[in-house]
Structures are given as structure tokens and as C-alpha cells.
Amino acid sequence: MDKSTLPPPLTDAEIHALLDDQVQGPARAALLARLQHDEAGRRRLDAWQAQRDALRELHRNLLDEPIPPALRDAAQGIYFSRQQRARWQRWGGLAATIVLAFGAGWLGRSSWPRYPTALPLAALPAFARDASVAHAVFTPEKRHPVEVTAAEQEHLVQWLSRRTGKALKVPNLQAQGYELVGGRLLPGGDGARAQFMFQNTQGVRLTLYLGALAASSPEITFRFTHEGPVPGFYWVDQGFGYAVSGPLTREALMALAEAVYRQL
């Protein structure tokens, strides 16, 4: 076939749609037909499939282990009353959902959330877009990029844990070349949001944005998105959303997001 008549190579978004089964029928067949003439696209699709399969296998041996009795009892006893939720909603506080304060413990050690059926693109990415916008707003700041600096990390974690309704933990990304700058409290569609900011020796800044989501939000594994000023990876686990954003390549962000997940 003449190169001038070859179909255009697949974009990252189209490859991602194939990987996530977001397209079916004739639309999927058309993408697969184009993929036959797109060697680079096939390599990217194979690499991303391998990444996803590897993530699914993380800690799989823990799937069948019972939750310790102490945590099971806590799950039954810790909840927010309707009156508390209404009051906190009025004051821009916690989301109107049950948030388990012990989530960073045993549940944080469990396997990756199971890969879901395709999620409509308009459903959850609002959370990822908010994370991206928050990154773009605060990372350029020289004097006030955060509300509480890394020098007060203990206070920062206690404060944001109290406001988000979950015992938070700051991931250590030194092995990836990033040091904690600090963090801040932000509003979100479902309640309070926390943002932790990190920076490497070249001055590149990375943010971790997290908070409780509406009870109807599905659990999902890593999703890559460029719905905003900077790209990022986001996921949902146990009713809590997480987003890692920064001006980095997909592969670099994936590695950082995996490091964050392993520690949380």
C-alpha cells in the first residue's frame, strides 16, 4: 500500500480506548484495522497491556486472606451520622459518604482494584481534571506553593486526615528523585481534598491529589488522562480517589503512581 494512502496512526487516546474496551462494534473494528498498519501503535498497546497485567498481579496472594477482626469491627462501628454529614457538607467539609478511618492499613495492603467494565469518559474524570487544575494553579508559586511545608509534616498529615476523614500517609518518593514540598487543603465536588506537592532536583513538581468520592463512584485501577493542563494517573479504591499529576511522560507518571499506590 502506498504510504500516502495509509490510515493515520492511532493516538494515545484511541489506544487507551482499545485497551479499556471503551469502543465496540464498527468503531472498534475500524481502530483495529488502522492498528494493522501502525507498528508503533501495536508496540504501545502491547506494552500498556503488559503493564496492566502486571498491576493486576500485585499482592494477589493477599486476596483470599481474611480481614483482621479488629478492622472488621472498626468497619462496623465507624461511620458518620446523617446529621454530621449534613453539617459538614454545609461548611464545605467531608463528603456525604461513609469513610473508614482505618483504610490506609490492611485495605491499603490489598491488591489493585479489579479492572472494571469501561467507564463512560464523562463520569469520573472530573476528579482527575480538578487534580490537574490544582496542580497548574499552585506549582508555579515560588513563595507559597503550599499551605503547610514539609518541615511540619506531622501536623500537615494530621490536619488533612481530619478534614478528609481518612488516616492519610505521605508517600516517600526519594527513590524516584522527589522530595516533599508540603501540602494544602482544597475544596472538591464531594468534599474536602488534600494535595501533597513534591519536587525533584531539576525543579519539576509533582502533585498527589486525593479525597473521598460519592458512594456511587466505581472502583477503578490506574487510568491515564490528559483532561486538564497536565497529564496524570488516577484511581479509586475503597471510595477514595487518588490522582498523580505532573508535566511528565505517561511512563514516568505510571512509575510514580505505582510507587504511591504501593505505599498507601
PDB file of C-alpha atoms in Angstrom:
ATOM      1  CA  MET A   1       0.000   0.000   0.000  1.00  0.00           C
ATOM      2  CA  ASP A   2       1.266   3.447  -0.905  1.00  0.00           C
ATOM      3  CA  LYS A   3       2.339   5.351   2.214  1.00  0.00           C
ATOM      4  CA  SER A   4       0.242   8.273   1.087  1.00  0.00           C
ATOM      5  CA  THR A   5      -2.897   6.115   1.372  1.00  0.00           C
ATOM      6  CA  LEU A   6      -2.100   4.616   4.776  1.00  0.00           C
ATOM      7  CA  PRO A   7      -4.541   5.473   7.566  1.00  0.00           C
ATOM      8  CA  PRO A   8      -3.257   7.826  10.274  1.00  0.00           C
ATOM      9  CA  PRO A   9      -1.515   6.209  13.259  1.00  0.00           C
ATOM     10  CA  LEU A  10      -3.570   5.722  16.386  1.00  0.00           C
ATOM     11  CA  THR A  11      -3.441   8.396  19.064  1.00  0.00           C
ATOM     12  CA  ASP A  12      -2.748   7.546  22.708  1.00  0.00           C
ATOM     13  CA  ALA A  13      -6.424   8.164  23.472  1.00  0.00           C
ATOM     14  CA  GLU A  14      -7.511   5.671  20.783  1.00  0.00           C
ATOM     15  CA  ILE A  15      -5.061   3.034  22.017  1.00  0.00           C
ATOM     16  CA  HIS A  16      -6.282   3.620  25.549  1.00  0.00           C
ATOM     17  CA  ALA A  17      -9.888   3.183  24.357  1.00  0.00           C
ATOM     18  CA  LEU A  18      -8.978  -0.188  22.823  1.00  0.00           C
ATOM     19  CA  LEU A  19      -7.192  -1.298  25.965  1.00  0.00           C
ATOM     20  CA  ASP A  20     -10.107  -0.310  28.201  1.00  0.00           C
ATOM     21  CA  ASP A  21     -12.829  -1.720  25.890  1.00  0.00           C
ATOM     22  CA  GLN A  22     -14.315   1.755  25.612  1.00  0.00           C
ATOM     23  CA  VAL A  23     -15.214   1.208  21.954  1.00  0.00           C
ATOM     24  CA  GLN A  24     -17.212  -1.665  20.495  1.00  0.00           C
ATOM     25  CA  GLY A  25     -18.695  -2.756  17.197  1.00  0.00           C
ATOM     26  CA  PRO A  26     -17.736  -0.939  13.978  1.00  0.00           C
ATOM     27  CA  ALA A  27     -15.744   1.734  15.835  1.00  0.00           C
ATOM     28  CA  ARG A  28     -13.515  -0.906  17.421  1.00  0.00           C
ATOM     29  CA  ALA A  29     -13.135  -2.770  14.149  1.00  0.00           C
ATOM     30  CA  ALA A  30     -12.042   0.465  12.452  1.00  0.00           C
ATOM     31  CA  LEU A  31      -9.389   1.099  15.107  1.00  0.00           C
ATOM     32  CA  LEU A  32      -8.097  -2.472  14.858  1.00  0.00           C
ATOM     33  CA  ALA A  33      -7.888  -2.151  11.070  1.00  0.00           C
ATOM     34  CA  ARG A  34      -5.797   1.024  11.401  1.00  0.00           C
ATOM     35  CA  LEU A  35      -3.654  -0.705  14.010  1.00  0.00           C
ATOM     36  CA  GLN A  36      -2.605  -3.286  11.425  1.00  0.00           C
ATOM     37  CA  HIS A  37      -0.685  -0.501   9.649  1.00  0.00           C
ATOM     38  CA  ASP A  38       0.629   1.108  12.853  1.00  0.00           C
ATOM     39  CA  GLU A  39       3.636  -0.813  14.176  1.00  0.00           C
ATOM     40  CA  ALA A  40       4.445   1.804  16.834  1.00  0.00           C
ATOM     41  CA  GLY A  41       0.832   1.739  17.995  1.00  0.00           C
ATOM     42  CA  ARG A  42       0.897  -2.052  18.332  1.00  0.00           C
ATOM     43  CA  ARG A  43       4.043  -1.823  20.455  1.00  0.00           C
ATOM     44  CA  ARG A  44       2.427   0.764  22.736  1.00  0.00           C
ATOM     45  CA  LEU A  45      -0.728  -1.314  23.074  1.00  0.00           C
ATOM     46  CA  ASP A  46       1.285  -4.445  23.941  1.00  0.00           C
ATOM     47  CA  ALA A  47       3.386  -2.537  26.488  1.00  0.00           C
ATOM     48  CA  TRP A  48       0.348  -0.989  28.187  1.00  0.00           C
ATOM     49  CA  GLN A  49      -1.414  -4.366  28.264  1.00  0.00           C
ATOM     50  CA  ALA A  50       1.659  -5.875  29.924  1.00  0.00           C
ATOM     51  CA  GLN A  51       1.695  -3.053  32.475  1.00  0.00           C
ATOM     52  CA  ARG A  52      -1.966  -3.612  33.309  1.00  0.00           C
ATOM     53  CA  ASP A  53      -1.494  -7.371  33.670  1.00  0.00           C
ATOM     54  CA  ALA A  54       1.473  -6.819  35.967  1.00  0.00           C
ATOM     55  CA  LEU A  55      -0.520  -4.440  38.142  1.00  0.00           C
ATOM     56  CA  ARG A  56      -3.318  -6.976  38.455  1.00  0.00           C
ATOM     57  CA  GLU A  57      -0.863  -9.497  39.887  1.00  0.00           C
ATOM     58  CA  LEU A  58       0.439  -7.195  42.626  1.00  0.00           C
ATOM     59  CA  HIS A  59      -0.201  -8.777  46.052  1.00  0.00           C
ATOM     60  CA  ARG A  60      -2.657 -11.233  44.514  1.00  0.00           C
ATOM     61  CA  ASN A  61      -1.742 -13.707  47.248  1.00  0.00           C
ATOM     62  CA  LEU A  62      -3.499 -11.448  49.763  1.00  0.00           C
ATOM     63  CA  LEU A  63      -6.856 -11.530  48.012  1.00  0.00           C
ATOM     64  CA  ASP A  64      -8.138 -14.543  49.915  1.00  0.00           C
ATOM     65  CA  GLU A  65      -6.772 -13.577  53.327  1.00  0.00           C
ATOM     66  CA  PRO A  66      -9.446 -12.563  55.845  1.00  0.00           C
ATOM     67  CA  ILE A  67      -9.598  -9.019  57.151  1.00  0.00           C
ATOM     68  CA  PRO A  68      -8.294  -8.956  60.736  1.00  0.00           C
ATOM     69  CA  PRO A  69     -11.135  -8.961  63.304  1.00  0.00           C
ATOM     70  CA  ALA A  70     -10.105  -5.597  64.751  1.00  0.00           C
ATOM     71  CA  LEU A  71     -10.501  -3.902  61.381  1.00  0.00           C
ATOM     72  CA  ARG A  72     -13.752  -5.709  60.654  1.00  0.00           C
ATOM     73  CA  ASP A  73     -15.154  -4.492  63.966  1.00  0.00           C
ATOM     74  CA  ALA A  74     -13.958  -0.979  63.216  1.00  0.00           C
ATOM     75  CA  ALA A  75     -15.710  -1.076  59.843  1.00  0.00           C
ATOM     76  CA  GLN A  76     -18.953  -1.866  61.582  1.00  0.00           C
ATOM     77  CA  GLY A  77     -18.536   0.781  64.236  1.00  0.00           C
ATOM     78  CA  ILE A  78     -17.055   3.778  62.471  1.00  0.00           C
ATOM     79  CA  TYR A  79     -19.465   5.815  60.390  1.00  0.00           C
ATOM     80  CA  PHE A  80     -20.723   9.335  60.068  1.00  0.00           C
ATOM     81  CA  SER A  81     -24.282  10.105  61.113  1.00  0.00           C
ATOM     82  CA  ARG A  82     -26.646  11.864  58.699  1.00  0.00           C
ATOM     83  CA  GLN A  83     -26.630  14.906  60.934  1.00  0.00           C
ATOM     84  CA  GLN A  84     -22.825  15.084  60.896  1.00  0.00           C
ATOM     85  CA  ARG A  85     -22.684  14.663  57.144  1.00  0.00           C
ATOM     86  CA  ALA A  86     -25.235  17.424  56.567  1.00  0.00           C
ATOM     87  CA  ARG A  87     -23.397  19.805  58.864  1.00  0.00           C
ATOM     88  CA  TRP A  88     -20.019  19.116  57.273  1.00  0.00           C
ATOM     89  CA  GLN A  89     -21.483  19.462  53.802  1.00  0.00           C
ATOM     90  CA  ARG A  90     -22.836  22.914  54.668  1.00  0.00           C
ATOM     91  CA  TRP A  91     -19.409  24.026  55.757  1.00  0.00           C
ATOM     92  CA  GLY A  92     -17.525  22.574  52.811  1.00  0.00           C
ATOM     93  CA  GLY A  93     -16.317  19.621  54.853  1.00  0.00           C
ATOM     94  CA  LEU A  94     -16.469  15.906  54.333  1.00  0.00           C
ATOM     95  CA  ALA A  95     -18.221  14.042  51.544  1.00  0.00           C
ATOM     96  CA  ALA A  96     -21.681  12.584  52.061  1.00  0.00           C
ATOM     97  CA  THR A  97     -20.389   9.033  52.242  1.00  0.00           C
ATOM     98  CA  ILE A  98     -19.158   6.532  54.777  1.00  0.00           C
ATOM     99  CA  VAL A  99     -15.378   6.979  55.126  1.00  0.00           C
ATOM    100  CA  LEU A 100     -13.412   4.393  57.018  1.00  0.00           C
ATOM    101  CA  ALA A 101     -10.631   5.940  59.041  1.00  0.00           C
ATOM    102  CA  PHE A 102      -8.543   2.794  59.015  1.00  0.00           C
ATOM    103  CA  GLY A 103      -8.374   2.466  55.232  1.00  0.00           C
ATOM    104  CA  ALA A 104      -4.633   3.133  54.995  1.00  0.00           C
ATOM    105  CA  GLY A 105      -3.909  -0.030  56.989  1.00  0.00           C
ATOM    106  CA  TRP A 106      -4.926  -3.517  55.946  1.00  0.00           C
ATOM    107  CA  LEU A 107      -7.012  -2.417  52.983  1.00  0.00           C
ATOM    108  CA  GLY A 108      -4.062  -0.407  51.692  1.00  0.00           C
ATOM    109  CA  ARG A 109      -2.085  -3.653  51.503  1.00  0.00           C
ATOM    110  CA  SER A 110      -4.638  -5.436  49.374  1.00  0.00           C
ATOM    111  CA  SER A 111      -4.352  -5.979  45.647  1.00  0.00           C
ATOM    112  CA  TRP A 112      -5.052  -3.402  42.987  1.00  0.00           C
ATOM    113  CA  PRO A 113      -8.773  -2.787  42.477  1.00  0.00           C
ATOM    114  CA  ARG A 114     -10.140  -5.167  39.864  1.00  0.00           C
ATOM    115  CA  TYR A 115     -10.203  -3.728  36.385  1.00  0.00           C
ATOM    116  CA  PRO A 116     -13.768  -2.574  35.695  1.00  0.00           C
ATOM    117  CA  THR A 117     -16.034  -2.524  32.739  1.00  0.00           C
ATOM    118  CA  ALA A 118     -15.496   0.538  30.588  1.00  0.00           C
ATOM    119  CA  LEU A 119     -16.309   3.741  32.432  1.00  0.00           C
ATOM    120  CA  PRO A 120     -18.011   6.500  30.423  1.00  0.00           C
ATOM    121  CA  LEU A 121     -15.435   9.185  29.738  1.00  0.00           C
ATOM    122  CA  ALA A 122     -17.704  11.869  31.174  1.00  0.00           C
ATOM    123  CA  ALA A 123     -18.188  10.071  34.516  1.00  0.00           C
ATOM    124  CA  LEU A 124     -15.209  10.261  36.855  1.00  0.00           C
ATOM    125  CA  PRO A 125     -12.527  12.312  35.033  1.00  0.00           C
ATOM    126  CA  ALA A 126     -13.908  15.472  36.689  1.00  0.00           C
ATOM    127  CA  PHE A 127     -11.875  14.381  39.718  1.00  0.00           C
ATOM    128  CA  ALA A 128      -8.767  13.999  37.550  1.00  0.00           C
ATOM    129  CA  ARG A 129      -9.390  17.364  35.880  1.00  0.00           C
ATOM    130  CA  ASP A 130      -9.692  19.018  39.285  1.00  0.00           C
ATOM    131  CA  ALA A 131      -6.375  17.451  40.264  1.00  0.00           C
ATOM    132  CA  SER A 132      -4.746  18.718  37.080  1.00  0.00           C
ATOM    133  CA  VAL A 133      -6.104  22.235  37.527  1.00  0.00           C
ATOM    134  CA  ALA A 134      -4.991  22.337  41.165  1.00  0.00           C
ATOM    135  CA  HIS A 135      -1.532  21.266  40.019  1.00  0.00           C
ATOM    136  CA  ALA A 136      -1.406  24.039  37.411  1.00  0.00           C
ATOM    137  CA  VAL A 137      -2.596  26.695  39.861  1.00  0.00           C
ATOM    138  CA  PHE A 138      -0.192  26.028  42.723  1.00  0.00           C
ATOM    139  CA  THR A 139       3.005  24.501  41.299  1.00  0.00           C
ATOM    140  CA  PRO A 140       4.205  27.757  39.649  1.00  0.00           C
ATOM    141  CA  GLU A 141       4.170  29.542  43.022  1.00  0.00           C
ATOM    142  CA  LYS A 142       7.625  30.430  44.324  1.00  0.00           C
ATOM    143  CA  ARG A 143       6.882  31.657  47.841  1.00  0.00           C
ATOM    144  CA  HIS A 144       3.544  29.991  48.628  1.00  0.00           C
ATOM    145  CA  PRO A 145       3.212  26.719  46.717  1.00  0.00           C
ATOM    146  CA  VAL A 146       1.791  25.002  49.834  1.00  0.00           C
ATOM    147  CA  GLU A 147      -0.089  25.947  52.995  1.00  0.00           C
ATOM    148  CA  VAL A 148       1.980  23.737  55.307  1.00  0.00           C
ATOM    149  CA  THR A 149       5.584  22.895  54.463  1.00  0.00           C
ATOM    150  CA  ALA A 150       7.380  19.572  54.745  1.00  0.00           C
ATOM    151  CA  ALA A 151       9.056  20.851  57.922  1.00  0.00           C
ATOM    152  CA  GLU A 152       5.653  20.407  59.626  1.00  0.00           C
ATOM    153  CA  GLN A 153       4.795  17.094  58.006  1.00  0.00           C
ATOM    154  CA  GLU A 154       3.250  15.550  61.131  1.00  0.00           C
ATOM    155  CA  HIS A 155       0.898  18.499  61.586  1.00  0.00           C
ATOM    156  CA  LEU A 156       0.124  18.516  57.837  1.00  0.00           C
ATOM    157  CA  VAL A 157      -0.869  14.849  57.802  1.00  0.00           C
ATOM    158  CA  GLN A 158      -2.996  15.127  60.954  1.00  0.00           C
ATOM    159  CA  TRP A 159      -4.783  18.204  59.645  1.00  0.00           C
ATOM    160  CA  LEU A 160      -5.569  16.805  56.195  1.00  0.00           C
ATOM    161  CA  SER A 161      -6.519  13.408  57.637  1.00  0.00           C
ATOM    162  CA  ARG A 162      -9.044  15.089  59.900  1.00  0.00           C
ATOM    163  CA  ARG A 163     -10.518  17.163  57.066  1.00  0.00           C
ATOM    164  CA  THR A 164     -10.715  14.334  54.506  1.00  0.00           C
ATOM    165  CA  GLY A 165     -11.963  11.771  57.020  1.00  0.00           C
ATOM    166  CA  LYS A 166      -9.229   9.237  56.387  1.00  0.00           C
ATOM    167  CA  ALA A 167      -5.896   8.457  58.021  1.00  0.00           C
ATOM    168  CA  LEU A 168      -3.540   9.737  55.333  1.00  0.00           C
ATOM    169  CA  LYS A 169       0.090   8.923  54.732  1.00  0.00           C
ATOM    170  CA  VAL A 170       2.628  10.877  52.722  1.00  0.00           C
ATOM    171  CA  PRO A 171       4.440   8.573  50.285  1.00  0.00           C
ATOM    172  CA  ASN A 172       8.217   8.694  50.290  1.00  0.00           C
ATOM    173  CA  LEU A 173       9.353   9.329  46.709  1.00  0.00           C
ATOM    174  CA  GLN A 174      13.040   9.896  47.377  1.00  0.00           C
ATOM    175  CA  ALA A 175      13.913   6.735  45.464  1.00  0.00           C
ATOM    176  CA  GLN A 176      12.191   8.330  42.459  1.00  0.00           C
ATOM    177  CA  GLY A 177      14.080  11.594  42.988  1.00  0.00           C
ATOM    178  CA  TYR A 178      11.278  13.651  44.576  1.00  0.00           C
ATOM    179  CA  GLU A 179      11.192  15.382  47.965  1.00  0.00           C
ATOM    180  CA  LEU A 180       8.058  16.555  49.746  1.00  0.00           C
ATOM    181  CA  VAL A 181       7.452  20.307  49.486  1.00  0.00           C
ATOM    182  CA  GLY A 182       4.312  20.299  51.629  1.00  0.00           C
ATOM    183  CA  GLY A 183       0.571  20.266  51.171  1.00  0.00           C
ATOM    184  CA  ARG A 184      -2.707  22.122  51.322  1.00  0.00           C
ATOM    185  CA  LEU A 185      -6.461  21.716  51.772  1.00  0.00           C
ATOM    186  CA  LEU A 186      -8.734  22.235  48.763  1.00  0.00           C
ATOM    187  CA  PRO A 187     -12.479  22.056  48.095  1.00  0.00           C
ATOM    188  CA  GLY A 188     -13.926  19.332  45.897  1.00  0.00           C
ATOM    189  CA  GLY A 189     -17.218  18.284  44.387  1.00  0.00           C
ATOM    190  CA  ASP A 190     -17.775  15.617  47.059  1.00  0.00           C
ATOM    191  CA  GLY A 191     -15.991  17.273  49.986  1.00  0.00           C
ATOM    192  CA  ALA A 192     -12.546  18.234  51.175  1.00  0.00           C
ATOM    193  CA  ARG A 193      -9.497  17.459  49.046  1.00  0.00           C
ATOM    194  CA  ALA A 194      -5.856  17.148  50.077  1.00  0.00           C
ATOM    195  CA  GLN A 195      -2.921  17.996  47.827  1.00  0.00           C
ATOM    196  CA  PHE A 196       0.659  16.933  48.511  1.00  0.00           C
ATOM    197  CA  MET A 197       3.397  18.510  46.409  1.00  0.00           C
ATOM    198  CA  PHE A 198       6.788  17.002  45.580  1.00  0.00           C
ATOM    199  CA  GLN A 199       9.798  18.396  43.692  1.00  0.00           C
ATOM    200  CA  ASN A 200      12.946  16.915  42.153  1.00  0.00           C
ATOM    201  CA  THR A 201      16.407  18.449  41.837  1.00  0.00           C
ATOM    202  CA  GLN A 202      15.522  19.895  38.421  1.00  0.00           C
ATOM    203  CA  GLY A 203      12.631  21.816  39.941  1.00  0.00           C
ATOM    204  CA  VAL A 204       9.933  19.635  38.353  1.00  0.00           C
ATOM    205  CA  ARG A 205       6.910  19.431  40.617  1.00  0.00           C
ATOM    206  CA  LEU A 206       4.534  16.526  41.071  1.00  0.00           C
ATOM    207  CA  THR A 207       1.243  16.548  42.995  1.00  0.00           C
ATOM    208  CA  LEU A 208      -0.827  13.880  44.708  1.00  0.00           C
ATOM    209  CA  TYR A 209      -4.498  14.889  44.973  1.00  0.00           C
ATOM    210  CA  LEU A 210      -6.912  12.789  46.999  1.00  0.00           C
ATOM    211  CA  GLY A 211     -10.270  12.744  48.716  1.00  0.00           C
ATOM    212  CA  ALA A 212     -13.498  10.859  49.347  1.00  0.00           C
ATOM    213  CA  LEU A 213     -15.861  10.400  46.398  1.00  0.00           C
ATOM    214  CA  ALA A 214     -19.602   9.898  46.149  1.00  0.00           C
ATOM    215  CA  ALA A 215     -20.799   6.491  47.260  1.00  0.00           C
ATOM    216  CA  SER A 216     -21.785   5.598  43.678  1.00  0.00           C
ATOM    217  CA  SER A 217     -18.247   6.043  42.306  1.00  0.00           C
ATOM    218  CA  PRO A 218     -16.928   2.729  40.924  1.00  0.00           C
ATOM    219  CA  GLU A 219     -13.564   1.332  41.928  1.00  0.00           C
ATOM    220  CA  ILE A 220     -11.083   1.565  39.090  1.00  0.00           C
ATOM    221  CA  THR A 221      -7.440   0.854  38.525  1.00  0.00           C
ATOM    222  CA  PHE A 222      -4.994   3.308  37.035  1.00  0.00           C
ATOM    223  CA  ARG A 223      -6.414   5.438  34.261  1.00  0.00           C
ATOM    224  CA  PHE A 224      -4.266   7.832  32.294  1.00  0.00           C
ATOM    225  CA  THR A 225      -5.829  11.182  31.478  1.00  0.00           C
ATOM    226  CA  HIS A 226      -4.847  14.456  29.867  1.00  0.00           C
ATOM    227  CA  GLU A 227      -8.175  16.119  30.726  1.00  0.00           C
ATOM    228  CA  GLY A 228      -6.541  19.292  32.005  1.00  0.00           C
ATOM    229  CA  PRO A 229      -3.389  21.419  31.954  1.00  0.00           C
ATOM    230  CA  VAL A 230      -1.095  18.473  32.757  1.00  0.00           C
ATOM    231  CA  PRO A 231      -1.483  14.713  32.366  1.00  0.00           C
ATOM    232  CA  GLY A 232      -1.928  12.318  35.229  1.00  0.00           C
ATOM    233  CA  PHE A 233      -2.980   8.917  36.504  1.00  0.00           C
ATOM    234  CA  TYR A 234      -5.982   8.476  38.752  1.00  0.00           C
ATOM    235  CA  TRP A 235      -7.650   5.569  40.512  1.00  0.00           C
ATOM    236  CA  VAL A 236     -10.394   4.859  43.059  1.00  0.00           C
ATOM    237  CA  ASP A 237     -10.031   2.463  45.977  1.00  0.00           C
ATOM    238  CA  GLN A 238     -12.481   1.922  48.839  1.00  0.00           C
ATOM    239  CA  GLY A 239     -14.462   5.061  47.994  1.00  0.00           C
ATOM    240  CA  PHE A 240     -11.373   7.291  47.914  1.00  0.00           C
ATOM    241  CA  GLY A 241      -9.962   8.948  44.812  1.00  0.00           C
ATOM    242  CA  TYR A 242      -6.268   9.472  44.093  1.00  0.00           C
ATOM    243  CA  ALA A 243      -4.590  11.399  41.259  1.00  0.00           C
ATOM    244  CA  VAL A 244      -0.907  11.833  40.482  1.00  0.00           C
ATOM    245  CA  SER A 245      -0.330  14.789  38.133  1.00  0.00           C
ATOM    246  CA  GLY A 246       2.713  16.388  36.576  1.00  0.00           C
ATOM    247  CA  PRO A 247       4.381  17.547  33.350  1.00  0.00           C
ATOM    248  CA  LEU A 248       5.881  14.114  32.698  1.00  0.00           C
ATOM    249  CA  THR A 249       5.596  11.288  30.191  1.00  0.00           C
ATOM    250  CA  ARG A 250       2.972   8.617  30.569  1.00  0.00           C
ATOM    251  CA  GLU A 251       5.614   6.075  31.539  1.00  0.00           C
ATOM    252  CA  ALA A 252       7.208   8.337  34.180  1.00  0.00           C
ATOM    253  CA  LEU A 253       3.821   9.144  35.709  1.00  0.00           C
ATOM    254  CA  MET A 254       2.897   5.461  35.718  1.00  0.00           C
ATOM    255  CA  ALA A 255       6.021   4.570  37.690  1.00  0.00           C
ATOM    256  CA  LEU A 256       5.371   7.342  40.207  1.00  0.00           C
ATOM    257  CA  ALA A 257       1.703   6.420  40.590  1.00  0.00           C
ATOM    258  CA  GLU A 258       2.674   2.795  41.199  1.00  0.00           C
ATOM    259  CA  ALA A 259       5.153   3.903  43.878  1.00  0.00           C
ATOM    260  CA  VAL A 260       2.432   5.982  45.544  1.00  0.00           C
ATOM    261  CA  TYR A 261      -0.057   3.114  45.493  1.00  0.00           C
ATOM    262  CA  ARG A 262       2.401   0.621  46.962  1.00  0.00           C
ATOM    263  CA  GLN A 263       2.955   2.897  49.951  1.00  0.00           C
ATOM    264  CA  LEU A 264      -0.673   3.879  50.505  1.00  0.00           C
TER     265      LEU A 264
END
